[in-house]
Amino acid sequence: MLECGMLQRDKRALRTRSTILCKQLVVDELLIQSLQADNILTESMAESIMAAQTSQKRSWRLLLLLPKRGPRAFSSFCSALQETEQQHLYELLTQSPEKDGKDAPAEMFVDSSLSLPTQEVVAAKRARTHESMEFSLDADSPINSPVLPCAPDFYLSHCQQSYRMNSSSRGFALVISNVTFDPCAAPDLDPRKGGEVDDEVLRKVFTELDYLVTVHRDLTAQGMRTCIENFCRRPDHQTVDSCVVCLLSHGVEGAIYGTDGQLLQLDWVFESFDNAHCPLLQNKPKMFFIQACRGEEMDCGVEQIDGPVRTCSPSCEQRDAGREGQGDANSRQRGDMGRPRIKLPQRSDMICGFASLKGQRICTAAMRNTKRGSWFIQELNTTLRLHARDTHLADIMMQVNSHIKEREGFAPGTAHHRCKEMSEFTSSLCKDLYLFPKYQPQY
């Protein structure tokens, strides 16, 4: 007998396994694409399922729809489980009742908060462009294993060729995370559901790396600008060895969006931390982690400030430093003791990790997980925790990119396949950058 198109035995299998399915089923984009390819789900149904805020709700929506999608829906769903490497759920649904013992009592397969009519109707949504599209996927919570400490022997063998990194704290970290956007001022920018996980992950990992972390959420473009300006002007940058800036939002090439739909140019962000505008961070590593593309600017150079802790810049050629002019020009280049001033590039000692390749628009299909956060931040968090103790930050960023490429479950040739190669970083570091976590030299 058919009911809503699905065989009664198949419907019963879904119904009796609904609790386990809701707990263990991973409703990811590949599974949804497989069901769409078999014409089991329409585009609007797929979008509604993926828009659910939690894993359980996403599973409920799918399981509510399947019995109403025809006699092929069950077999198609089973095939999709195999394709997404959920073999244990496939076997659970297809095993015979004899193997499973007597039939389990049918579980109520209804959630009043999610009950949907046969012809699912969802509120009219804005057209989603590739620039604003981010998919939310669910799995386990973020890795929270403690940051592994640096061994004394490793510090002693690497500290001479590395940036100084032994202040306590190591520096200040600023995290700006835009999750909810003004629907009137920015109607084309969807909420970044699960984005709040990223800023909490970053707060925890950099706190464990001995940074003093400040988190700001949902700022307008001007709010972000003011926040960054205040951060740059902190006088206590003088007493620490580095700084970290994390910007998480929707974006376009070279800029990120405030909650008001206005853009903050990344070039301005980098300029705010350069050697001219933020002299207290000269010769100190400045780390940026941004979900947007970067800009470019010609570097004309600025003079290094005087001071007992500012000897020479490792990023310039010493034989040429301060010798550009003769006569009056030469005297202007000399300090009070008659020694040449050292010239710094305008932007140096910076490393920036991006969640997309240069030339791509951010969020081509940036993968975000409502429990674990974005792929880029997930991998950054994991790699810092496990490898910061003995790995150069540039190598950490290479590992992050490699891990993103290794992510499975997205069909080649799709936007989701392209995003597997989205991570990239740029660097103007002139020394090795090790974070030396949890190590304090003995004086």
CSV table of C-alpha atoms in Angstrom, one decimal:
chain,number,residue,atom,x,y,z
A,1,MET,CA,0.0,0.0,0.0
A,2,LEU,CA,1.2,3.5,-0.8
A,3,GLU,CA,0.9,6.4,1.5
A,4,CYS,CA,2.1,9.7,0.2
A,5,GLY,CA,4.0,7.7,-2.4
A,6,MET,CA,6.4,5.7,-0.2
A,7,LEU,CA,6.0,2.0,0.5
A,8,GLN,CA,4.7,1.3,4.0
A,9,ARG,CA,7.7,-0.8,5.0
A,10,ASP,CA,10.1,2.0,4.0
A,11,LYS,CA,8.1,4.5,5.8
A,12,ARG,CA,8.1,2.3,8.9
A,13,ALA,CA,11.9,1.9,8.7
A,14,LEU,CA,12.4,5.7,8.7
A,15,ARG,CA,9.9,6.1,11.5
A,16,THR,CA,11.4,3.4,13.8
A,17,ARG,CA,14.9,4.7,13.3
A,18,SER,CA,14.1,8.4,13.5
A,19,THR,CA,15.7,9.0,16.9
A,20,ILE,CA,19.0,7.5,15.9
A,21,LEU,CA,18.9,9.2,12.5
A,22,CYS,CA,18.3,12.6,14.1
A,23,LYS,CA,21.3,12.1,16.4
A,24,GLN,CA,23.8,10.6,13.9
A,25,LEU,CA,22.7,11.7,10.4
A,26,VAL,CA,25.0,14.3,8.8
A,27,VAL,CA,22.9,16.3,6.4
A,28,ASP,CA,25.6,17.8,4.3
A,29,GLU,CA,25.6,19.4,0.8
A,30,LEU,CA,26.6,16.2,-1.0
A,31,LEU,CA,23.8,14.2,0.5
A,32,ILE,CA,21.3,17.0,-0.4
A,33,GLN,CA,22.8,17.2,-4.0
A,34,SER,CA,22.4,13.5,-4.4
A,35,LEU,CA,18.7,13.7,-3.5
A,36,GLN,CA,18.2,16.6,-5.8
A,37,ALA,CA,19.9,14.8,-8.6
A,38,ASP,CA,17.4,12.0,-8.2
A,39,ASN,CA,14.5,14.6,-8.2
A,40,ILE,CA,13.6,13.6,-4.7
A,41,LEU,CA,14.1,17.2,-3.4
A,42,THR,CA,13.3,20.4,-5.1
A,43,GLU,CA,15.7,23.4,-4.8
A,44,SER,CA,13.4,25.2,-2.4
A,45,MET,CA,13.2,22.1,-0.2
A,46,ALA,CA,17.0,21.7,-0.2
A,47,GLU,CA,17.5,25.3,0.7
A,48,SER,CA,15.0,25.1,3.5
A,49,ILE,CA,16.7,22.0,5.0
A,50,MET,CA,20.2,23.6,4.8
A,51,ALA,CA,18.9,26.8,6.4
A,52,ALA,CA,17.9,25.0,9.6
A,53,GLN,CA,20.1,26.2,12.5
A,54,THR,CA,21.0,22.9,14.1
A,55,SER,CA,21.8,19.4,13.0
A,56,GLN,CA,18.8,17.9,14.6
A,57,LYS,CA,16.4,20.3,12.9
A,58,ARG,CA,18.1,19.7,9.5
A,59,SER,CA,17.6,16.0,10.0
A,60,TRP,CA,14.0,16.4,11.1
A,61,ARG,CA,13.2,18.5,8.0
A,62,LEU,CA,14.6,16.0,5.7
A,63,LEU,CA,13.0,13.0,7.4
A,64,LEU,CA,9.6,14.8,7.4
A,65,LEU,CA,9.9,15.3,3.7
A,66,LEU,CA,11.2,11.9,2.5
A,67,PRO,CA,7.9,9.9,3.1
A,68,LYS,CA,6.1,12.4,0.9
A,69,ARG,CA,8.5,12.3,-2.0
A,70,GLY,CA,7.5,9.2,-3.9
A,71,PRO,CA,8.4,5.5,-4.0
A,72,ARG,CA,12.0,6.1,-5.0
A,73,ALA,CA,12.7,8.4,-2.0
A,74,PHE,CA,13.8,5.6,0.4
A,75,SER,CA,16.2,3.9,-2.0
A,76,SER,CA,17.6,7.2,-3.1
A,77,PHE,CA,18.2,8.2,0.5
A,78,CYS,CA,19.9,4.9,1.2
A,79,SER,CA,22.2,5.5,-1.8
A,80,ALA,CA,23.0,9.0,-0.6
A,81,LEU,CA,24.0,7.6,2.8
A,82,GLN,CA,26.5,5.3,1.1
A,83,GLU,CA,27.8,8.1,-1.0
A,84,THR,CA,28.4,10.3,2.1
A,85,GLU,CA,30.1,7.4,4.0
A,86,GLN,CA,27.3,6.9,6.5
A,87,GLN,CA,27.3,3.2,5.9
A,88,HIS,CA,26.2,2.4,9.5
A,89,LEU,CA,23.0,4.3,9.0
A,90,TYR,CA,22.5,2.6,5.6
A,91,GLU,CA,22.8,-0.8,7.3
A,92,LEU,CA,20.5,0.3,10.1
A,93,LEU,CA,17.7,1.2,7.7
A,94,THR,CA,18.1,-1.9,5.4
A,95,GLN,CA,18.6,-4.7,7.9
A,96,SER,CA,15.8,-7.1,8.1
A,97,PRO,CA,13.5,-7.1,11.2
A,98,GLU,CA,14.7,-10.6,12.1
A,99,LYS,CA,18.3,-9.3,12.5
A,100,ASP,CA,17.0,-6.5,14.5
A,101,GLY,CA,14.8,-8.5,16.8
A,102,LYS,CA,11.2,-7.7,17.2
A,103,ASP,CA,9.9,-4.5,15.7
A,104,ALA,CA,10.6,-1.5,17.9
A,105,PRO,CA,7.6,0.6,18.7
A,106,ALA,CA,7.0,3.3,16.2
A,107,GLU,CA,8.4,6.6,17.4
A,108,MET,CA,6.5,9.7,16.9
A,109,PHE,CA,7.9,11.2,13.8
A,110,VAL,CA,6.6,14.7,14.4
A,111,ASP,CA,8.1,17.9,15.8
A,112,SER,CA,5.4,20.5,16.1
A,113,SER,CA,7.9,23.3,15.7
A,114,LEU,CA,9.0,21.8,12.4
A,115,SER,CA,5.8,20.3,11.0
A,116,LEU,CA,5.6,21.0,7.3
A,117,PRO,CA,2.8,20.5,4.8
A,118,THR,CA,3.2,18.1,1.9
A,119,GLN,CA,3.9,20.9,-0.4
A,120,GLU,CA,6.6,22.8,1.6
A,121,VAL,CA,6.1,26.5,1.7
A,122,VAL,CA,8.9,28.7,2.9
A,123,ALA,CA,9.0,32.4,3.2
A,124,ALA,CA,10.2,34.3,0.2
A,125,LYS,CA,13.9,34.6,0.3
A,126,ARG,CA,16.3,37.1,-1.3
A,127,ALA,CA,18.2,35.8,-4.3
A,128,ARG,CA,21.4,34.3,-3.0
A,129,THR,CA,24.5,35.2,-4.9
A,130,HIS,CA,27.8,33.3,-4.7
A,131,GLU,CA,29.3,36.3,-2.8
A,132,SER,CA,26.8,35.9,0.1
A,133,MET,CA,26.3,32.1,0.1
A,134,GLU,CA,27.7,30.2,3.0
A,135,PHE,CA,26.6,26.6,3.8
A,136,SER,CA,26.1,25.5,7.4
A,137,LEU,CA,27.2,21.9,8.1
A,138,ASP,CA,27.0,20.1,11.4
A,139,ALA,CA,29.3,17.7,13.1
A,140,ASP,CA,31.1,17.5,16.4
A,141,SER,CA,32.0,20.4,18.6
A,142,PRO,CA,35.4,22.2,17.9
A,143,ILE,CA,38.5,20.5,19.1
A,144,ASN,CA,39.4,21.6,22.6
A,145,SER,CA,42.5,19.7,23.4
A,146,PRO,CA,44.9,21.9,25.3
A,147,VAL,CA,47.5,23.9,23.4
A,148,LEU,CA,50.6,21.8,23.5
A,149,PRO,CA,53.5,23.6,25.3
A,150,CYS,CA,56.9,24.4,23.7
A,151,ALA,CA,59.8,22.4,25.0
A,152,PRO,CA,62.7,24.4,26.6
A,153,ASP,CA,65.2,22.7,24.2
A,154,PHE,CA,63.2,23.8,21.2
A,155,TYR,CA,63.0,27.4,22.4
A,156,LEU,CA,66.7,27.5,23.0
A,157,SER,CA,67.6,26.1,19.6
A,158,HIS,CA,65.2,28.4,17.7
A,159,CYS,CA,64.9,31.7,19.6
A,160,GLN,CA,68.0,33.4,18.1
A,161,GLN,CA,66.7,33.2,14.5
A,162,SER,CA,63.1,34.0,15.5
A,163,TYR,CA,61.1,37.0,16.5
A,164,ARG,CA,61.2,37.7,20.2
A,165,MET,CA,58.2,35.9,21.7
A,166,ASN,CA,58.5,35.7,25.4
A,167,SER,CA,56.5,38.6,26.8
A,168,SER,CA,53.7,37.7,29.2
A,169,SER,CA,51.2,38.2,27.7
A,170,ARG,CA,52.5,37.5,24.2
A,171,GLY,CA,50.4,40.4,22.9
A,172,PHE,CA,46.8,41.6,22.3
A,173,ALA,CA,44.3,39.9,20.0
A,174,LEU,CA,41.3,41.6,18.4
A,175,VAL,CA,38.4,39.5,17.0
A,176,ILE,CA,35.6,41.2,15.1
A,177,SER,CA,32.8,38.8,14.1
A,178,ASN,CA,29.8,40.0,12.1
A,179,VAL,CA,27.0,37.4,12.4
A,180,THR,CA,23.7,39.3,12.1
A,181,PHE,CA,23.3,42.0,9.5
A,182,ASP,CA,20.7,44.8,9.4
A,183,PRO,CA,17.9,43.5,7.1
A,184,CYS,CA,17.0,47.1,6.1
A,185,ALA,CA,20.5,48.4,5.4
A,186,ALA,CA,21.9,45.1,4.1
A,187,PRO,CA,19.0,43.1,2.7
A,188,ASP,CA,21.4,41.0,0.6
A,189,LEU,CA,23.5,39.8,3.5
A,190,ASP,CA,22.2,36.7,5.2
A,191,PRO,CA,23.0,35.9,8.8
A,192,ARG,CA,26.2,34.0,9.2
A,193,LYS,CA,24.5,31.2,11.2
A,194,GLY,CA,27.2,29.4,13.3
A,195,GLY,CA,29.6,32.4,12.8
A,196,GLU,CA,29.5,33.0,16.5
A,197,VAL,CA,31.3,29.7,17.0
A,198,ASP,CA,34.3,31.0,15.2
A,199,ASP,CA,34.9,34.0,17.5
A,200,GLU,CA,34.6,31.8,20.6
A,201,VAL,CA,37.0,29.3,19.1
A,202,LEU,CA,39.5,32.1,18.3
A,203,ARG,CA,39.1,33.6,21.8
A,204,LYS,CA,39.8,30.3,23.4
A,205,VAL,CA,42.8,29.3,21.4
A,206,PHE,CA,44.6,32.7,21.5
A,207,THR,CA,43.9,33.0,25.2
A,208,GLU,CA,45.7,29.6,25.6
A,209,LEU,CA,48.5,31.0,23.5
A,210,ASP,CA,48.8,33.7,26.1
A,211,TYR,CA,47.1,36.6,24.2
A,212,LEU,CA,44.8,39.1,25.8
A,213,VAL,CA,41.7,38.7,23.6
A,214,THR,CA,39.0,41.2,22.9
A,215,VAL,CA,35.9,40.1,20.9
A,216,HIS,CA,33.5,42.5,19.2
A,217,ARG,CA,30.4,41.2,17.4
A,218,ASP,CA,28.1,42.8,14.8
A,219,LEU,CA,29.8,46.1,14.1
A,220,THR,CA,29.0,48.5,11.3
A,221,ALA,CA,31.8,49.4,8.9
A,222,GLN,CA,32.4,52.6,10.9
A,223,GLY,CA,32.2,50.6,14.1
A,224,MET,CA,34.9,48.3,12.9
A,225,ARG,CA,37.0,51.2,11.8
A,226,THR,CA,36.8,52.9,15.2
A,227,CYS,CA,37.5,49.6,17.0
A,228,ILE,CA,40.6,49.0,14.9
A,229,GLU,CA,41.8,52.5,15.4
A,230,ASN,CA,41.5,52.2,19.2
A,231,PHE,CA,43.2,48.9,19.1
A,232,CYS,CA,46.2,50.3,17.1
A,233,ARG,CA,46.6,53.2,19.5
A,234,ARG,CA,46.9,51.0,22.7
A,235,PRO,CA,50.0,52.3,24.5
A,236,ASP,CA,50.6,48.9,26.0
A,237,HIS,CA,51.6,47.4,22.6
A,238,GLN,CA,55.0,48.7,23.6
A,239,THR,CA,55.3,46.1,26.3
A,240,VAL,CA,54.3,43.0,24.3
A,241,ASP,CA,55.9,41.1,21.5
A,242,SER,CA,53.1,40.7,18.9
A,243,CYS,CA,49.5,41.2,18.0
A,244,VAL,CA,46.7,39.3,16.3
A,245,VAL,CA,43.7,40.6,14.4
A,246,CYS,CA,40.8,38.4,13.2
A,247,LEU,CA,38.0,39.8,11.0
A,248,LEU,CA,35.1,37.5,10.2
A,249,SER,CA,32.2,38.7,8.0
A,250,HIS,CA,30.8,38.6,4.5
A,251,GLY,CA,33.0,40.3,2.0
A,252,VAL,CA,34.1,41.0,-1.5
A,253,GLU,CA,37.6,41.2,-3.0
A,254,GLY,CA,39.6,43.6,-0.9
A,255,ALA,CA,37.0,44.5,1.7
A,256,ILE,CA,34.6,43.1,4.3
A,257,TYR,CA,31.1,44.1,5.2
A,258,GLY,CA,29.9,45.8,8.3
A,259,THR,CA,26.4,45.0,9.6
A,260,ASP,CA,25.1,48.1,7.8
A,261,GLY,CA,26.1,46.7,4.4
A,262,GLN,CA,29.0,49.2,4.1
A,263,LEU,CA,32.5,48.0,3.2
A,264,LEU,CA,35.7,48.3,5.2
A,265,GLN,CA,38.7,48.2,2.9
A,266,LEU,CA,41.4,45.7,4.0
A,267,ASP,CA,44.0,48.0,2.6
A,268,TRP,CA,43.0,50.5,5.3
A,269,VAL,CA,43.3,47.8,8.0
A,270,PHE,CA,46.8,46.8,7.0
A,271,GLU,CA,47.8,50.5,6.7
A,272,SER,CA,46.6,51.0,10.3
A,273,PHE,CA,49.2,48.5,11.5
A,274,ASP,CA,52.1,49.5,9.3
A,275,ASN,CA,55.3,50.9,10.5
A,276,ALA,CA,54.2,54.5,10.0
A,277,HIS,CA,50.8,54.4,11.7
A,278,CYS,CA,51.5,51.9,14.5
A,279,PRO,CA,55.1,52.5,15.5
A,280,LEU,CA,54.8,50.6,18.8
A,281,LEU,CA,54.5,47.4,16.7
A,282,GLN,CA,57.6,48.1,14.5
A,283,ASN,CA,59.7,44.9,14.2
A,284,LYS,CA,57.0,42.9,15.9
A,285,PRO,CA,55.0,40.2,14.2
A,286,LYS,CA,51.4,41.2,13.3
A,287,MET,CA,49.1,38.3,12.5
A,288,PHE,CA,45.9,38.7,10.6
A,289,PHE,CA,43.2,36.1,9.9
A,290,ILE,CA,40.5,37.3,7.5
A,291,GLN,CA,37.7,35.9,5.5
A,292,ALA,CA,38.1,38.2,2.6
A,293,CYS,CA,40.6,38.9,-0.2
A,294,ARG,CA,43.5,41.3,0.0
A,295,GLY,CA,44.5,44.6,-1.6
A,296,GLU,CA,47.9,45.8,-2.9
A,297,GLU,CA,49.8,49.0,-2.3
A,298,MET,CA,53.2,50.3,-3.3
A,299,ASP,CA,55.7,50.4,-0.4
A,300,CYS,CA,57.6,53.7,-0.2
A,301,GLY,CA,59.1,53.1,3.3
A,302,VAL,CA,59.2,55.0,6.5
A,303,GLU,CA,61.8,55.9,9.1
A,304,GLN,CA,62.2,53.6,12.1
A,305,ILE,CA,61.6,55.3,15.5
A,306,ASP,CA,64.5,55.6,17.9
A,307,GLY,CA,64.5,53.6,21.2
A,308,PRO,CA,66.6,51.2,23.2
A,309,VAL,CA,64.6,48.1,22.0
A,310,ARG,CA,64.7,49.2,18.4
A,311,THR,CA,68.2,48.5,17.1
A,312,CYS,CA,68.0,47.6,13.5
A,313,SER,CA,65.4,46.2,11.1
A,314,PRO,CA,66.1,42.6,10.0
A,315,SER,CA,64.0,43.3,6.9
A,316,CYS,CA,66.3,45.8,5.2
A,317,GLU,CA,69.7,45.7,3.7
A,318,GLN,CA,72.1,47.2,6.3
A,319,ARG,CA,74.7,48.2,3.9
A,320,ASP,CA,72.3,50.6,2.2
A,321,ALA,CA,70.3,51.8,5.2
A,322,GLY,CA,70.1,55.5,5.5
A,323,ARG,CA,72.5,56.3,2.6
A,324,GLU,CA,70.1,57.5,0.0
A,325,GLY,CA,71.3,61.2,0.1
A,326,GLN,CA,74.4,63.2,0.5
A,327,GLY,CA,75.2,66.6,2.1
A,328,ASP,CA,72.1,68.1,3.8
A,329,ALA,CA,70.1,65.1,3.0
A,330,ASN,CA,72.6,62.9,4.7
A,331,SER,CA,72.6,65.0,7.8
A,332,ARG,CA,68.8,64.9,8.0
A,333,GLN,CA,69.1,61.1,7.9
A,334,ARG,CA,71.3,61.1,11.0
A,335,GLY,CA,70.1,60.9,14.6
A,336,ASP,CA,71.5,62.8,17.6
A,337,MET,CA,74.5,60.5,17.8
A,338,GLY,CA,75.4,61.0,14.2
A,339,ARG,CA,74.5,57.4,13.2
A,340,PRO,CA,72.4,56.6,10.1
A,341,ARG,CA,68.7,56.1,10.7
A,342,ILE,CA,67.3,52.8,9.7
A,343,LYS,CA,64.7,52.7,7.1
A,344,LEU,CA,61.9,50.2,7.3
A,345,PRO,CA,59.5,49.1,4.5
A,346,GLN,CA,56.2,50.7,5.2
A,347,ARG,CA,54.6,47.3,5.7
A,348,SER,CA,56.7,44.6,7.2
A,349,ASP,CA,56.5,41.8,9.8
A,350,MET,CA,53.0,40.9,8.8
A,351,ILE,CA,51.4,37.5,8.0
A,352,CYS,CA,47.8,37.2,6.8
A,353,GLY,CA,45.8,34.1,6.4
A,354,PHE,CA,42.8,34.3,4.0
A,355,ALA,CA,39.8,32.0,3.7
A,356,SER,CA,39.9,32.4,-0.1
A,357,LEU,CA,42.4,32.6,-2.9
A,358,LYS,CA,43.4,35.9,-4.3
A,359,GLY,CA,41.1,36.9,-7.1
A,360,GLN,CA,38.1,34.9,-5.7
A,361,ARG,CA,35.2,36.5,-4.0
A,362,ILE,CA,34.7,35.6,-0.4
A,363,CYS,CA,32.1,33.0,0.3
A,364,THR,CA,32.1,31.5,-3.2
A,365,ALA,CA,30.7,28.7,-1.1
A,366,ALA,CA,32.5,29.1,2.2
A,367,MET,CA,31.7,26.1,4.4
A,368,ARG,CA,30.5,27.0,7.8
A,369,ASN,CA,29.4,24.6,10.5
A,370,THR,CA,26.8,25.6,13.2
A,371,LYS,CA,28.7,23.6,15.8
A,372,ARG,CA,32.4,23.8,14.7
A,373,GLY,CA,32.5,27.1,12.8
A,374,SER,CA,34.0,27.7,9.4
A,375,TRP,CA,36.5,25.3,7.8
A,376,PHE,CA,39.3,27.8,7.8
A,377,ILE,CA,38.9,28.6,11.5
A,378,GLN,CA,38.4,25.0,12.4
A,379,GLU,CA,41.7,24.0,10.8
A,380,LEU,CA,43.5,27.0,12.2
A,381,ASN,CA,42.3,26.2,15.7
A,382,THR,CA,43.3,22.5,15.4
A,383,THR,CA,46.7,23.2,13.9
A,384,LEU,CA,47.6,25.9,16.4
A,385,ARG,CA,46.7,23.7,19.3
A,386,LEU,CA,48.7,20.7,18.0
A,387,HIS,CA,51.6,22.2,16.3
A,388,ALA,CA,52.3,25.8,17.5
A,389,ARG,CA,54.8,24.4,20.0
A,390,ASP,CA,57.3,23.5,17.3
A,391,THR,CA,56.1,24.8,13.9
A,392,HIS,CA,56.7,28.1,12.1
A,393,LEU,CA,53.5,30.0,11.6
A,394,ALA,CA,54.0,30.0,7.8
A,395,ASP,CA,54.2,26.2,7.9
A,396,ILE,CA,51.1,26.2,10.1
A,397,MET,CA,49.2,28.1,7.5
A,398,MET,CA,50.4,25.7,4.8
A,399,GLN,CA,49.1,22.8,6.9
A,400,VAL,CA,45.8,24.6,7.3
A,401,ASN,CA,45.5,24.9,3.5
A,402,SER,CA,46.5,21.3,3.1
A,403,HIS,CA,43.9,20.1,5.5
A,404,ILE,CA,41.2,22.1,3.8
A,405,LYS,CA,42.1,20.5,0.5
A,406,GLU,CA,41.8,17.1,2.1
A,407,ARG,CA,38.2,17.6,3.2
A,408,GLU,CA,36.0,15.1,1.5
A,409,GLY,CA,32.4,14.9,0.5
A,410,PHE,CA,32.1,17.6,-2.3
A,411,ALA,CA,31.6,16.8,-5.9
A,412,PRO,CA,34.4,17.9,-8.3
A,413,GLY,CA,33.4,20.7,-10.5
A,414,THR,CA,31.0,22.3,-8.1
A,415,ALA,CA,31.4,25.5,-6.1
A,416,HIS,CA,31.8,23.3,-3.0
A,417,HIS,CA,34.7,21.5,-4.6
A,418,ARG,CA,36.4,24.8,-5.4
A,419,CYS,CA,36.3,25.9,-1.9
A,420,LYS,CA,38.4,23.0,-0.8
A,421,GLU,CA,41.3,25.0,-2.2
A,422,MET,CA,40.3,28.3,-0.7
A,423,SER,CA,42.8,29.0,2.0
A,424,GLU,CA,45.9,31.1,1.3
A,425,PHE,CA,48.3,33.3,3.2
A,426,THR,CA,50.7,36.2,2.5
A,427,SER,CA,53.7,37.1,4.5
A,428,SER,CA,56.2,40.0,4.9
A,429,LEU,CA,57.9,38.3,7.8
A,430,CYS,CA,61.6,38.6,7.9
A,431,LYS,CA,62.4,36.1,10.7
A,432,ASP,CA,61.0,32.8,11.8
A,433,LEU,CA,57.7,33.2,13.7
A,434,TYR,CA,57.2,30.7,16.4
A,435,LEU,CA,54.6,31.3,19.1
A,436,PHE,CA,56.5,29.3,21.7
A,437,PRO,CA,53.3,28.5,23.7
A,438,LYS,CA,53.5,28.3,27.4
A,439,TYR,CA,57.2,28.8,27.5
A,440,GLN,CA,58.8,31.5,29.7
A,441,PRO,CA,62.6,31.8,29.6
A,442,GLN,CA,64.4,31.6,32.9
A,443,TYR,CA,66.5,34.7,33.6
